Tab-separated table of C-alpha atoms in Angstrom:
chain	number	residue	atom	x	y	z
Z	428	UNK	CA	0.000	0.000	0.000
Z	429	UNK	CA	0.931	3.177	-0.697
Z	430	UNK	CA	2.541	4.706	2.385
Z	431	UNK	CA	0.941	8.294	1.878
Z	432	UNK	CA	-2.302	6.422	1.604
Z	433	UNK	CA	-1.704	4.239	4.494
Z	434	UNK	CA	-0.223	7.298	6.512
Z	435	UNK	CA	-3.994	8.694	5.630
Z	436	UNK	CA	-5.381	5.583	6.934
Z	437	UNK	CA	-3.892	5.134	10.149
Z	438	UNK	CA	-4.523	8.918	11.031
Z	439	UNK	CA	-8.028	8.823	10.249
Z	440	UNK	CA	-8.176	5.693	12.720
Z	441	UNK	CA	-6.434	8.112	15.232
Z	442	UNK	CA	-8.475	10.714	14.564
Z	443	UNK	CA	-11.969	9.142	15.057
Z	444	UNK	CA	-11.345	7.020	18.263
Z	445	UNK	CA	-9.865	10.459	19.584
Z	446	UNK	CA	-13.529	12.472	18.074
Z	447	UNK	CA	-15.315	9.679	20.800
Z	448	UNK	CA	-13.181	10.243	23.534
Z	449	UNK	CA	-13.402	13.921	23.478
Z	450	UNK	CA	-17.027	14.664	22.143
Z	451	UNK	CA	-19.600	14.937	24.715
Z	452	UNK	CA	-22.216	15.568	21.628
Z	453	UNK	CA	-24.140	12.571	20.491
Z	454	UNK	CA	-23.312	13.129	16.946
Z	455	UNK	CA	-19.833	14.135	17.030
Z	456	UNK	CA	-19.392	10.765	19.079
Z	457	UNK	CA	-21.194	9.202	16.286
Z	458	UNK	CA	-19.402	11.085	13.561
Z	459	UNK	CA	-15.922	9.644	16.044
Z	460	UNK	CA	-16.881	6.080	15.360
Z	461	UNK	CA	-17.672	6.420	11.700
Z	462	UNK	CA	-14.535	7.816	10.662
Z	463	UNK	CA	-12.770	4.816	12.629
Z	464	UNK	CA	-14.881	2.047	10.803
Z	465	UNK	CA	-14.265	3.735	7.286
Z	466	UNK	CA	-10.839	4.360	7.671
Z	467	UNK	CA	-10.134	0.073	8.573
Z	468	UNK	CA	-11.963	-0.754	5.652
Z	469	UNK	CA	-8.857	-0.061	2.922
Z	470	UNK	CA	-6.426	-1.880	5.948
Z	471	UNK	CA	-8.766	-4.858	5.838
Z	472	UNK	CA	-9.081	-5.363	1.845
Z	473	UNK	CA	-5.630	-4.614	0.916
Z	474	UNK	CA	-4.758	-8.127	0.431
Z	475	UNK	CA	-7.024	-8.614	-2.833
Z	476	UNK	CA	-8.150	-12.017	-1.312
Z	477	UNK	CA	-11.490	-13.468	-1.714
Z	478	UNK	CA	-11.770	-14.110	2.344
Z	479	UNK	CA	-10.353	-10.506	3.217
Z	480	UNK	CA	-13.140	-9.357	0.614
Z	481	UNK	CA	-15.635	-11.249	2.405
Z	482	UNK	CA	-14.412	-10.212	5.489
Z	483	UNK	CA	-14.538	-6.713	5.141
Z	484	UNK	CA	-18.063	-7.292	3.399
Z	485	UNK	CA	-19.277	-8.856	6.991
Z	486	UNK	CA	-17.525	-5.933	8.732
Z	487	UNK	CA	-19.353	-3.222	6.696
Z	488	UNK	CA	-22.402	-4.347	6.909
Z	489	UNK	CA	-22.449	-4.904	10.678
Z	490	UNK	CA	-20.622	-1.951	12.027
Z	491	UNK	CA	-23.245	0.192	9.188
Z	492	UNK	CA	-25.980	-1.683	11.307
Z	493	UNK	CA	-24.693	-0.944	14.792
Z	494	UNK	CA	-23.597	2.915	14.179
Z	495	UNK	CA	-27.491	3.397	12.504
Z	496	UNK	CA	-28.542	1.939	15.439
Z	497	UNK	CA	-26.786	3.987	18.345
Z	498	UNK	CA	-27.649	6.970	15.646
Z	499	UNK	CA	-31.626	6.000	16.207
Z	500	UNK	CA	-30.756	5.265	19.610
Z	501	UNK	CA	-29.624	9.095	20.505
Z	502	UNK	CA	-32.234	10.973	17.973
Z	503	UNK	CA	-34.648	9.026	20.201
Z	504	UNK	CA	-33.474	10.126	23.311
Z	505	UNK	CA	-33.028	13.737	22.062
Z	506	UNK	CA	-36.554	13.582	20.617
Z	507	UNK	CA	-37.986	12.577	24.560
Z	508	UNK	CA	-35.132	14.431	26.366
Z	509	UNK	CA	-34.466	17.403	24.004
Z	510	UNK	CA	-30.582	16.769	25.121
Z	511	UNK	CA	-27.922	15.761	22.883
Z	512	UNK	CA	-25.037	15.583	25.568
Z	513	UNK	CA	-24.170	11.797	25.964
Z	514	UNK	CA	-24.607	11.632	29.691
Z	515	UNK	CA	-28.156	12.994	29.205
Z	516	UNK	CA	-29.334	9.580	28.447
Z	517	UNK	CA	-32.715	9.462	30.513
Z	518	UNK	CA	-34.988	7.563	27.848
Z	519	UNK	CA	-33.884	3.730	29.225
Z	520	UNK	CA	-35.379	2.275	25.889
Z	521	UNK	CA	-32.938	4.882	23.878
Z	522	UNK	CA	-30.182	3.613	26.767
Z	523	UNK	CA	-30.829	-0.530	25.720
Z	524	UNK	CA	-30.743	0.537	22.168
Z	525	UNK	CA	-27.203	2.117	22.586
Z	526	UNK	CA	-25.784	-0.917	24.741
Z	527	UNK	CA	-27.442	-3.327	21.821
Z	528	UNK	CA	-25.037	-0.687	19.368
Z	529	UNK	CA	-22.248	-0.967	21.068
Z	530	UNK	CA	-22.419	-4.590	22.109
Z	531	UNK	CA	-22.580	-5.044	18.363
Z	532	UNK	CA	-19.804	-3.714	17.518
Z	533	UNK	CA	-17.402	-4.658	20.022
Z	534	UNK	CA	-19.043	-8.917	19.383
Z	535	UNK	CA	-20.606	-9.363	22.392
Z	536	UNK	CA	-22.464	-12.305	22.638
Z	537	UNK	CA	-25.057	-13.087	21.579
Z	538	UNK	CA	-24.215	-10.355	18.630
Z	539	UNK	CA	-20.472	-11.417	18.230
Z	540	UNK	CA	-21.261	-13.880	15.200
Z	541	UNK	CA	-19.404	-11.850	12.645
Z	542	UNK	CA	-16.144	-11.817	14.829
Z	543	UNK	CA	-14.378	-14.793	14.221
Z	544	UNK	CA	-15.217	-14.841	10.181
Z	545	UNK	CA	-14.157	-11.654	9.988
Z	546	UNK	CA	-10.902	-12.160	12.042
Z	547	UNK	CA	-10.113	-14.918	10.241
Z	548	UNK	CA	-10.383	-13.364	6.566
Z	549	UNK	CA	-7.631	-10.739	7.717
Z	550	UNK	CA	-3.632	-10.646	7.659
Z	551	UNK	CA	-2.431	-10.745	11.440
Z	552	UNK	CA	-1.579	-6.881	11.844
Z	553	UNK	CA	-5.015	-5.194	10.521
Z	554	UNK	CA	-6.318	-8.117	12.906
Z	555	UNK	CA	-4.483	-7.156	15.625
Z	556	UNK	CA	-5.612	-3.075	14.806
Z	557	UNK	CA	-9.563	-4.942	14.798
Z	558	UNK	CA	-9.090	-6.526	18.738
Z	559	UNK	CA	-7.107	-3.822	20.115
Z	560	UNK	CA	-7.676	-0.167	18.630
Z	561	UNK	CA	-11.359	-0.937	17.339
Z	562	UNK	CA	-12.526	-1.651	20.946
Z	563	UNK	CA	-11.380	2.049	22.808
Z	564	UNK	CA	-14.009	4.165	21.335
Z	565	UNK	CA	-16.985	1.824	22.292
Z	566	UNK	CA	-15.577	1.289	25.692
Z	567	UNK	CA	-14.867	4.637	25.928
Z	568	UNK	CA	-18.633	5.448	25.343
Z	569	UNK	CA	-19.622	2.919	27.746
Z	570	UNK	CA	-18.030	3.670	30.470
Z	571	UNK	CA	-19.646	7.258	30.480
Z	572	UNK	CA	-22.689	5.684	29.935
Z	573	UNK	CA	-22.676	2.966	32.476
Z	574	UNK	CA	-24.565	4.523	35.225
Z	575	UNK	CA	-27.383	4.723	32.691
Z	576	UNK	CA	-27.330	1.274	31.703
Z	577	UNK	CA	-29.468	-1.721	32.674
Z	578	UNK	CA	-27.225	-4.155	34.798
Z	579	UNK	CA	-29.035	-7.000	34.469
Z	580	UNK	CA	-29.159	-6.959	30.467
Z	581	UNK	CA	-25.108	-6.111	31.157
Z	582	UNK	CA	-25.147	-9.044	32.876
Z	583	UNK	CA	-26.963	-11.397	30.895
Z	584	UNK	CA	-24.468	-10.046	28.059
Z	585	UNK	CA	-21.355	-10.527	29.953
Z	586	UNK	CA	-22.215	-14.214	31.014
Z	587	UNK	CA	-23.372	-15.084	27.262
Z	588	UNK	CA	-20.206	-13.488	26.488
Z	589	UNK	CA	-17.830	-15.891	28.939
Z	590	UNK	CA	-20.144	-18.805	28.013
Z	591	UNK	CA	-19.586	-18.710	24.379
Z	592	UNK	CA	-16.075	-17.604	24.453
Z	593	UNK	CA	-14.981	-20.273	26.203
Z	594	UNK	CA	-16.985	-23.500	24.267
Z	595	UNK	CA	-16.390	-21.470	21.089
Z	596	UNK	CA	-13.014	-21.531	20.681
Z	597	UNK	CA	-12.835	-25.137	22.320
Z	598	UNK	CA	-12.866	-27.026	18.985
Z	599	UNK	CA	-10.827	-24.631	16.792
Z	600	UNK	CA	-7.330	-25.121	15.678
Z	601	UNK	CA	-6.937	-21.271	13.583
Z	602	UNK	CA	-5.371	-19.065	15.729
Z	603	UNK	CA	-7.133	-15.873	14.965
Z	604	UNK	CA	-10.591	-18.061	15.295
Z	605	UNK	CA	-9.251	-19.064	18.939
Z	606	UNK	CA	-8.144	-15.257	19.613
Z	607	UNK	CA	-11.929	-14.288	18.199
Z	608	UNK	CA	-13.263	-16.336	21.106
Z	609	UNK	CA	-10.430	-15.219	23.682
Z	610	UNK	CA	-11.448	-11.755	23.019
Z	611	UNK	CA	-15.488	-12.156	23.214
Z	612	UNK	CA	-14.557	-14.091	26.375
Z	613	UNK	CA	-12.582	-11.096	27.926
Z	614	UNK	CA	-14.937	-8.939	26.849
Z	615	UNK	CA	-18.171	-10.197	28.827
Z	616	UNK	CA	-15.807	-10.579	31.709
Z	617	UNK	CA	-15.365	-6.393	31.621
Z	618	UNK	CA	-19.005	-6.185	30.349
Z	619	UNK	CA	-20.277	-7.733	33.393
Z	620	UNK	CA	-18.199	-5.912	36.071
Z	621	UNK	CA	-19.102	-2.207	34.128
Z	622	UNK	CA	-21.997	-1.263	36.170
Z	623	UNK	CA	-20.584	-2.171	39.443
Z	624	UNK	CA	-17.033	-1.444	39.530
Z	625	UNK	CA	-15.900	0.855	36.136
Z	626	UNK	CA	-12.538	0.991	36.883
Z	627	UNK	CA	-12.010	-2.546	37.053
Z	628	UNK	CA	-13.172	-2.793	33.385
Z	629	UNK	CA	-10.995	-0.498	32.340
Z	630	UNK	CA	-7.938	-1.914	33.744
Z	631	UNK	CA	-9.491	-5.258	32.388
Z	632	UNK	CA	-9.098	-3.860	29.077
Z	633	UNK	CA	-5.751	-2.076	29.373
Z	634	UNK	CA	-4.175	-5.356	30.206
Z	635	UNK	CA	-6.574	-7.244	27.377
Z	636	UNK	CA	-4.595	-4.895	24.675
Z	637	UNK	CA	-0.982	-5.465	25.928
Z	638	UNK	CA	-1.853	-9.503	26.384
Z	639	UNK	CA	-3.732	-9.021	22.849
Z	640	UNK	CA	-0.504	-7.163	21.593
Z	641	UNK	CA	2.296	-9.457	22.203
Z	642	UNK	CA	-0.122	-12.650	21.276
Z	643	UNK	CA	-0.078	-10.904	17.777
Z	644	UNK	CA	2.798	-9.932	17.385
Z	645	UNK	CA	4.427	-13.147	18.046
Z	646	UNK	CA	2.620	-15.077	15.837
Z	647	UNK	CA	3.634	-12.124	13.282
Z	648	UNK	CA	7.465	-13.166	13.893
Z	649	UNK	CA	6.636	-16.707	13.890
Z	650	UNK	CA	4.208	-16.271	10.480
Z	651	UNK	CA	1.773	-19.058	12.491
Z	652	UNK	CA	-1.504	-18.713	11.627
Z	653	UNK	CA	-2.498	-22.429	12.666
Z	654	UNK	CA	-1.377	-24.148	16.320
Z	655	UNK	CA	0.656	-26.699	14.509
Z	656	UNK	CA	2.817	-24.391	13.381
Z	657	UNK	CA	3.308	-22.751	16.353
Z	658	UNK	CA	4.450	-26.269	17.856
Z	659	UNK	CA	7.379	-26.586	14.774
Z	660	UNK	CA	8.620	-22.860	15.495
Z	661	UNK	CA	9.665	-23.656	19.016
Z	662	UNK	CA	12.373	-25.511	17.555
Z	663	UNK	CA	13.976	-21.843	15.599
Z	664	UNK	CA	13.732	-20.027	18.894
Z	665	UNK	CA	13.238	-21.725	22.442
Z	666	UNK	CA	13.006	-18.173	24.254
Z	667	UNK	CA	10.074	-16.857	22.251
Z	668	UNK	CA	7.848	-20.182	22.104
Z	669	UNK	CA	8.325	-19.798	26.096
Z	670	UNK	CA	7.212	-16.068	26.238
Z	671	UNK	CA	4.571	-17.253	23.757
Z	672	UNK	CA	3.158	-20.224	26.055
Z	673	UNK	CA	3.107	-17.336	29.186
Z	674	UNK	CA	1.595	-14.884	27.089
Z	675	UNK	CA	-1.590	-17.550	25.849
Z	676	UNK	CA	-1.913	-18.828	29.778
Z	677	UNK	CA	-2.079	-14.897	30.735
Z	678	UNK	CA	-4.465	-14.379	28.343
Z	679	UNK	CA	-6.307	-17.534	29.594
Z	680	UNK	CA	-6.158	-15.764	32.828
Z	681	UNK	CA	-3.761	-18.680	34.568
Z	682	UNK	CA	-2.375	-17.399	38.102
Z	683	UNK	CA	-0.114	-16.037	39.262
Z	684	UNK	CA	-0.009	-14.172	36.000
Z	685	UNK	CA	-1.020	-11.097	34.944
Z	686	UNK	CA	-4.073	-12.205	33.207
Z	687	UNK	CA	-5.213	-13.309	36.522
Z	688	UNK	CA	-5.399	-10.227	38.047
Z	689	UNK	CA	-8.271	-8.254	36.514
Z	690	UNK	CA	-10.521	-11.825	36.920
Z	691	UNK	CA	-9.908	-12.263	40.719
Z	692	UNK	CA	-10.994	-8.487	41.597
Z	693	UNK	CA	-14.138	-9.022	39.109
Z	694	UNK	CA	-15.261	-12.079	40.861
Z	695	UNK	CA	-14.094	-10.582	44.418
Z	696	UNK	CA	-16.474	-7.239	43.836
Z	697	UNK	CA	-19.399	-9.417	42.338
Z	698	UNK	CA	-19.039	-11.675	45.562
Z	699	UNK	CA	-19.574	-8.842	47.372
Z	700	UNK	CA	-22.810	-7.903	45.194
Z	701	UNK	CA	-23.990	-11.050	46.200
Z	702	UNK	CA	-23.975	-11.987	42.416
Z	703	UNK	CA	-22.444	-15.662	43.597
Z	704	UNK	CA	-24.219	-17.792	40.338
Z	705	UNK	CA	-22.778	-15.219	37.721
Z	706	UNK	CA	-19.540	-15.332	39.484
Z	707	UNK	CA	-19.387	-19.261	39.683
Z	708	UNK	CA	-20.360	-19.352	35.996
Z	709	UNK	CA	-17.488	-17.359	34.690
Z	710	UNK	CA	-15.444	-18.861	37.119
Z	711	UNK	CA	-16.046	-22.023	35.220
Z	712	UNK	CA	-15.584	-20.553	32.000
Z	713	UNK	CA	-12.536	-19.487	32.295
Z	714	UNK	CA	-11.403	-22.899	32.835
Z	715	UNK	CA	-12.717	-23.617	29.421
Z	716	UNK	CA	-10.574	-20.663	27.775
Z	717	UNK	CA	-7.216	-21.521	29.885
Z	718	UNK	CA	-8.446	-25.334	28.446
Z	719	UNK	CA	-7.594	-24.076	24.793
């Protein structure tokens, strides 16, 4: 690609998660999020390859869905409210609509079908840009909007989300398929916690990225897109397979790493909300995800 072109590209990206993080207007937010699904597009369909096409077809079309949504979601709250600031939110039907947006297109279950397809159709680095960069502007939106929100539909969300994460990626053997379900996984785990305990989701996601990061990267350096060939790099260099293998069990969320943290506090602080059958659920999940 043409690096003026991609140069463009990556500064639009900037540009638009930036416009969501700063706007307070419901439509400059909007506009925010736009610019950052328009400006991955090119990224994804640079290869010229039927499944990056088809990929970035499935992306389109759901990310068009989700921002029209969130776009009827806040002309419907402005139309009850007369407000368009984005903490205004009192309409709670406008409020589900915008959580339904968002969950859509960060793949939430049970609206995270389009993740792993889409994952899978793209090269490792605009994939890596898709679970890492693509996720701060709706988590940036939901965590001003989380005092608004239902907790028991972000609950039902968040447990869908462990649930399916975990059996999804159970009987896969793609690596960006099992990162797909790693990531919807994570995700319910800071879904869940948002209403009780925002902070925790956001150092949930910080240390999501940097796990996310390093997973990608290293597969990048060992050009693995499958587990068996993960297996015959370990041969060409010992010390990387090994930061590899810590990096997957982090992710996993194995103690006494990293990964672990953000997953004790959650359970911890939903203990203490007396939330003990979500808690035990997840808990059990997880076991599936450190499984594969």
């Amino acid at each position: 690609m043409n690096p003026t072109v991609l140069t463009i590209l990556i500064s639009s990206l900037g540009l638009g998660t930036t416009l969501t993080f700063i706007g307070s207007h419901w439509l400059l937010v909007w506009m925010g999020l736009e610019i950052n699904t328009l400006a991955i597009i090119p990224l994804m369909i640079r290869q010229h390859h039927p499944r990056a096409v088809e990929a970035t077809t499935k992306y389109f079309i759901t990310q068009a869905t989700a921002s029209a949504l969130l776009l009827f979601a806040s002309i419907t709250n402005a139309w009850t409210s007369g407000e368009w600031s984005l903490t205004e939110m009192i309409n709670p039907t406008s409020a589900t609509l915008a959580l339904t947006a968002l969950a859509l297109k960060i793949g939430l279950a049970p609206l995270h079908f389009w993740l792993p397809e889409v994952l899978q159709g793209l090269d490792l680095t605009t994939g890596l840009i898709l679970s890492t960069w693509q996720k701060l502007a709706p988590f940036a939106i939901l965590l001003q909007l989380y005092p608004l929100l239902n907790p028991n539909l972000l609950l039902s969300l968040g447990i869908l989300s462990t649930i399916i994460g975990g059996w999804g990626g159970l009987n896969q053997t793609q690596l960006r398929k099992i990162l797909a379900y790693s990531s919807i996984a994570n995700l319910g785990w800071m879904i869940t916690i948002l209403h009780y305990a925002p902070n925790l989701t956001l150092l949930n996601l910080i240390l999501y990225i940097i796990m996310t990061l390093t997973t990608f990267l290293l597969f990048k350096i060992f050009n693995s897109t499958k587990i068996n060939s993960i297996a015959s790099s370990s041969t060409k260099s010992p010390l990387l397979s090994i930061i590899t293998l810590l990096t997957l069990l982090s992710l996993g969320g194995l103690p006494p790493l990293s990964g672990f943290m953000p997953k004790w506090l959650i359970l911890q602080e939903l203990t203490k909300q007396s939330l003990f059958t979500p808690a035990t659920i997840m808990a059990l999940m997880a076991l599936l995800s450190l499984f594969f």
